[in-house]
PDB file of C-alpha atoms in Angstrom:
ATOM      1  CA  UNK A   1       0.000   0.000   0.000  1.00  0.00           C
ATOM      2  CA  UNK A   2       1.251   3.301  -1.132  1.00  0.00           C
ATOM      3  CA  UNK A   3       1.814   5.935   1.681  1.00  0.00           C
ATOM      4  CA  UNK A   4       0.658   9.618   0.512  1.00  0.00           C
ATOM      5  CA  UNK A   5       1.515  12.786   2.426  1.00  0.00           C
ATOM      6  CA  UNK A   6      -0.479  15.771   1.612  1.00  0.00           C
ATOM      7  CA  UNK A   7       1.183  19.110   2.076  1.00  0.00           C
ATOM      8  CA  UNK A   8      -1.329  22.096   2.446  1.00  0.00           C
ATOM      9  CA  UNK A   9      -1.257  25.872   3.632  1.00  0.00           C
ATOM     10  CA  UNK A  10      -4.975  26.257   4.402  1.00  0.00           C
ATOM     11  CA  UNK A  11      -8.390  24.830   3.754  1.00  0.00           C
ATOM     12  CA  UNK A  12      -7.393  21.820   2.003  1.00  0.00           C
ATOM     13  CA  UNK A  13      -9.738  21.219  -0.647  1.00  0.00           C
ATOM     14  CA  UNK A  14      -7.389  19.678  -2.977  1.00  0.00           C
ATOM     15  CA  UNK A  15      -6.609  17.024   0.295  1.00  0.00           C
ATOM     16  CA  UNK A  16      -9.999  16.170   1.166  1.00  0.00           C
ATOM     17  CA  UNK A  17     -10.758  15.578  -2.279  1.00  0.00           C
ATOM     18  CA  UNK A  18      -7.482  13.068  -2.046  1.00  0.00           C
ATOM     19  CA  UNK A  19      -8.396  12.043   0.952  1.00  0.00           C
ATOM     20  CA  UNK A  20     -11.781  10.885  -0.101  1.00  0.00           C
ATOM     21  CA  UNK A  21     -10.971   9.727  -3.438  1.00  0.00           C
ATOM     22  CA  UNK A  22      -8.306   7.669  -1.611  1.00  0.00           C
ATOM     23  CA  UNK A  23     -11.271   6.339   0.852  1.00  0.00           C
ATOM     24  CA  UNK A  24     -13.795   5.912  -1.785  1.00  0.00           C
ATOM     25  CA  UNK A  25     -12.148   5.224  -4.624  1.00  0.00           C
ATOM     26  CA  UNK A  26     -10.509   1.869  -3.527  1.00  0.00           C
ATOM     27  CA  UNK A  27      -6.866   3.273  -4.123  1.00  0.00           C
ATOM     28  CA  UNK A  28      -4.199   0.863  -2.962  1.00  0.00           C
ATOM     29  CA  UNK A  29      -2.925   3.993  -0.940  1.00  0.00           C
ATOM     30  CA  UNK A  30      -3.644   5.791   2.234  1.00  0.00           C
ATOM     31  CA  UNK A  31      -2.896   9.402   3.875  1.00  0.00           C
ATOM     32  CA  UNK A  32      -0.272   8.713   5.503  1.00  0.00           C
ATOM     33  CA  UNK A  33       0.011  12.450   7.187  1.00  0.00           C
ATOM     34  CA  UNK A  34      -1.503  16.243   6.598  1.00  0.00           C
ATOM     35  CA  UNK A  35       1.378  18.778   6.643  1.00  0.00           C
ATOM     36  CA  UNK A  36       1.529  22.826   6.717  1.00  0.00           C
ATOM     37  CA  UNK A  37       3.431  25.567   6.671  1.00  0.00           C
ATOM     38  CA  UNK A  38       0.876  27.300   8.543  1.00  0.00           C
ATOM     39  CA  UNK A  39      -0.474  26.307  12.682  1.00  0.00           C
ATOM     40  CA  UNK A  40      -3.826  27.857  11.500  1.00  0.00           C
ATOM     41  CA  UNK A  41      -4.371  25.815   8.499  1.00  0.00           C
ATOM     42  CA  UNK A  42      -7.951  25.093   8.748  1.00  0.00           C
ATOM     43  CA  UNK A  43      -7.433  21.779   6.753  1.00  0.00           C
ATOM     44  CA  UNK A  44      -5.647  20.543   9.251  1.00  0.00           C
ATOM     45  CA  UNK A  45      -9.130  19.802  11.836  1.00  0.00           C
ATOM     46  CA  UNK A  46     -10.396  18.013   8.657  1.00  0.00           C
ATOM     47  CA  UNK A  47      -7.566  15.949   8.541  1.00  0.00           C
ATOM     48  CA  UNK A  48      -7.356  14.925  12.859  1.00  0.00           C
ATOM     49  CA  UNK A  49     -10.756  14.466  12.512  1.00  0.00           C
ATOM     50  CA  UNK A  50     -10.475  11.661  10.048  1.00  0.00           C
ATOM     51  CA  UNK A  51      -7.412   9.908  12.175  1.00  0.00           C
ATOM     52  CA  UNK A  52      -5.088  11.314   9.680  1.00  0.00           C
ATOM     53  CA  UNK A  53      -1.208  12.341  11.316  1.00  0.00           C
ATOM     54  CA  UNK A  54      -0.960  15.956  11.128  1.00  0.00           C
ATOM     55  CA  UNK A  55       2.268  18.262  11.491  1.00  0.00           C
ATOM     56  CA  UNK A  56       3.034  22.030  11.447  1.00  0.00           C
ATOM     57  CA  UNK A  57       6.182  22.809  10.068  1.00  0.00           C
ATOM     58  CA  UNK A  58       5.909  26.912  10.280  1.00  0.00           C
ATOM     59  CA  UNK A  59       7.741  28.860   7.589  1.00  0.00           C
ATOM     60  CA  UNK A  60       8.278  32.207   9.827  1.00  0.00           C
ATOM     61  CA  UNK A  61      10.071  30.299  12.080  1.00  0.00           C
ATOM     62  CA  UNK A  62      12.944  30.093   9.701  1.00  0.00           C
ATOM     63  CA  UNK A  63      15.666  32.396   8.851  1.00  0.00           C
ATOM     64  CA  UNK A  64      15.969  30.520   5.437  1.00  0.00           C
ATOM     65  CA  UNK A  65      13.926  29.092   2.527  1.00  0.00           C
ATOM     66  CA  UNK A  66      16.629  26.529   2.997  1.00  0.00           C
ATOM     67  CA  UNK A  67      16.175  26.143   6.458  1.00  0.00           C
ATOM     68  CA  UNK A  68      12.756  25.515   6.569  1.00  0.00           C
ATOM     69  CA  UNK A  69      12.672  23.244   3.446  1.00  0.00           C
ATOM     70  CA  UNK A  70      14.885  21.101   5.388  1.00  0.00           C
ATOM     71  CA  UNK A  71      12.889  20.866   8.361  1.00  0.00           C
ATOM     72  CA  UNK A  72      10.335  20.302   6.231  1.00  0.00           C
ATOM     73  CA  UNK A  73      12.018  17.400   4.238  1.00  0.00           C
ATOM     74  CA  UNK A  74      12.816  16.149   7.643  1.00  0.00           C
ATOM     75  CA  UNK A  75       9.252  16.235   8.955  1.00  0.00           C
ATOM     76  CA  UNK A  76       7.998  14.274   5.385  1.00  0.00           C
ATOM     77  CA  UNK A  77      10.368  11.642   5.646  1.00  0.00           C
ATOM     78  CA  UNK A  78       9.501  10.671   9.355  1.00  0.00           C
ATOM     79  CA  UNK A  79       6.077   9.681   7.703  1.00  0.00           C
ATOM     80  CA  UNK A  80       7.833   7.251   4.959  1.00  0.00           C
ATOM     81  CA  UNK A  81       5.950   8.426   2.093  1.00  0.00           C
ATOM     82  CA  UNK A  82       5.808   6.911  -1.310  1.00  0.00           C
ATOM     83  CA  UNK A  83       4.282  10.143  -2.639  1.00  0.00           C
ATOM     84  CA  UNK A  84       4.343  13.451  -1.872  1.00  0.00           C
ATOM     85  CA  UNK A  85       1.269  15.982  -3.174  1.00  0.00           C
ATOM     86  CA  UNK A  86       1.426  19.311  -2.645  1.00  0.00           C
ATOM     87  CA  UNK A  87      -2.306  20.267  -2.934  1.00  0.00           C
ATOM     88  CA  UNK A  88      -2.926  24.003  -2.231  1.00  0.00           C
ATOM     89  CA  UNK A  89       0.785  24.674  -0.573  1.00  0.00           C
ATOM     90  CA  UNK A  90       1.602  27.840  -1.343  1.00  0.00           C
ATOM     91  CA  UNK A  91       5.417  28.297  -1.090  1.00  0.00           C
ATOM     92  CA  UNK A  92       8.116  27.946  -2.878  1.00  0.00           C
ATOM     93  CA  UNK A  93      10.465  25.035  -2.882  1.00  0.00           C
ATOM     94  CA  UNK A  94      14.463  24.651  -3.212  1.00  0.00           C
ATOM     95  CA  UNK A  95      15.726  22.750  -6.409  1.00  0.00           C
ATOM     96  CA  UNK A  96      17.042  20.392  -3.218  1.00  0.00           C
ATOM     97  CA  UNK A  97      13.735  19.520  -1.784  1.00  0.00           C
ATOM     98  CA  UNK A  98      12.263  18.910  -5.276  1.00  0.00           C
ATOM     99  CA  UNK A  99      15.329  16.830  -6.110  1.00  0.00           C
ATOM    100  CA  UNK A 100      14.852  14.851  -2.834  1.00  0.00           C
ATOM    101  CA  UNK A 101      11.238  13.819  -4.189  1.00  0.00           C
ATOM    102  CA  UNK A 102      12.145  13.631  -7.133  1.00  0.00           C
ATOM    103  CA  UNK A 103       9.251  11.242  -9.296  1.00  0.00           C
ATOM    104  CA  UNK A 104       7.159  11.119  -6.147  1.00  0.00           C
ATOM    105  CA  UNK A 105       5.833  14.305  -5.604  1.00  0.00           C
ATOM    106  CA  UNK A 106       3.012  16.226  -7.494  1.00  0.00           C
ATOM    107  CA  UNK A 107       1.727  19.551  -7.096  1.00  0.00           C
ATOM    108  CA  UNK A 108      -1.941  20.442  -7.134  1.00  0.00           C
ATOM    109  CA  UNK A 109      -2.232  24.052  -8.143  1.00  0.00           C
ATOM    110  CA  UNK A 110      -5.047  26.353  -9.309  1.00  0.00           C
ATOM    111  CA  UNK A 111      -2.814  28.199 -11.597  1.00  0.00           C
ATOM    112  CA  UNK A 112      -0.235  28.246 -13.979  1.00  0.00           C
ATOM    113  CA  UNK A 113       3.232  28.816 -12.100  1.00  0.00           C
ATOM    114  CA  UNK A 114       5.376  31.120 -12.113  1.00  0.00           C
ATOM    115  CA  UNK A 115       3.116  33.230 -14.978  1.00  0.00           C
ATOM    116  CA  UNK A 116       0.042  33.625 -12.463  1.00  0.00           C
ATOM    117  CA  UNK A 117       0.556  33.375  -9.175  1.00  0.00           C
ATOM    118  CA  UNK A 118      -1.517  33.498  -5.589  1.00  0.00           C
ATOM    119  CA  UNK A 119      -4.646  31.931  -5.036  1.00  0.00           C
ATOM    120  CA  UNK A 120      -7.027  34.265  -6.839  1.00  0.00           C
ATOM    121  CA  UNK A 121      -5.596  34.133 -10.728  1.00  0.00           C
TER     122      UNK A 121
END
């Protein structure tokens, strides 16, 4: 069974839609974890409240882009994951932390990157 974690910076539409398409869907795969960049991430309650691991990895407790992408990397990998979707995270990785994931991670945007960015395009 492939392990998913779902990185998100707030609501988390794009992971409950995972999450339930994993659930109802019959996916040999399960959440694994629900991670953000932000404490307040709403999608976070959605994802406790369905037994799903959560974390908090804050961004603006770094000094770095580097330094918090490898917390973050570092947070991910304690959860074994065979795939890694960002759905709705809205920061910007290193070249390293893509590298790291290299085929296993997917990004779930609403917009073309790096023409139209933010969540409103």
């Amino acid at each position: 069974m492939k392990q998913i974690v779902v990185l998100i910076s707030g609501r988390g539409s794009n992971m409950e839609a995972i999450v339930q398409a994993c659930a109802t869907e019959g996916w040999n795969a399960r959440i694994a974890a629900v991670v953000s960049n932000r404490p307040q991430a709403s999608g976070l309650a959605f994802a406790r409240a369905r037994g799903i691991a959560t974390a908090v990895v804050d961004h603006q407790a770094f000094e770095s882009r580097e330094a918090f992408d490898a917390e973050l990397q570092r947070v991910i990998d304690g959860f074994a994951p065979d795939v890694l979707a960002l759905a709705g995270f809205m920061r910007i990785l290193t070249p390293r932390f893509v590298a790291h994931y290299g085929a296993r991670m997917i990004n779930v945007h609403p917009s073309l990157l790096p023409a139209f960015t933010g969540l409103h395009t």
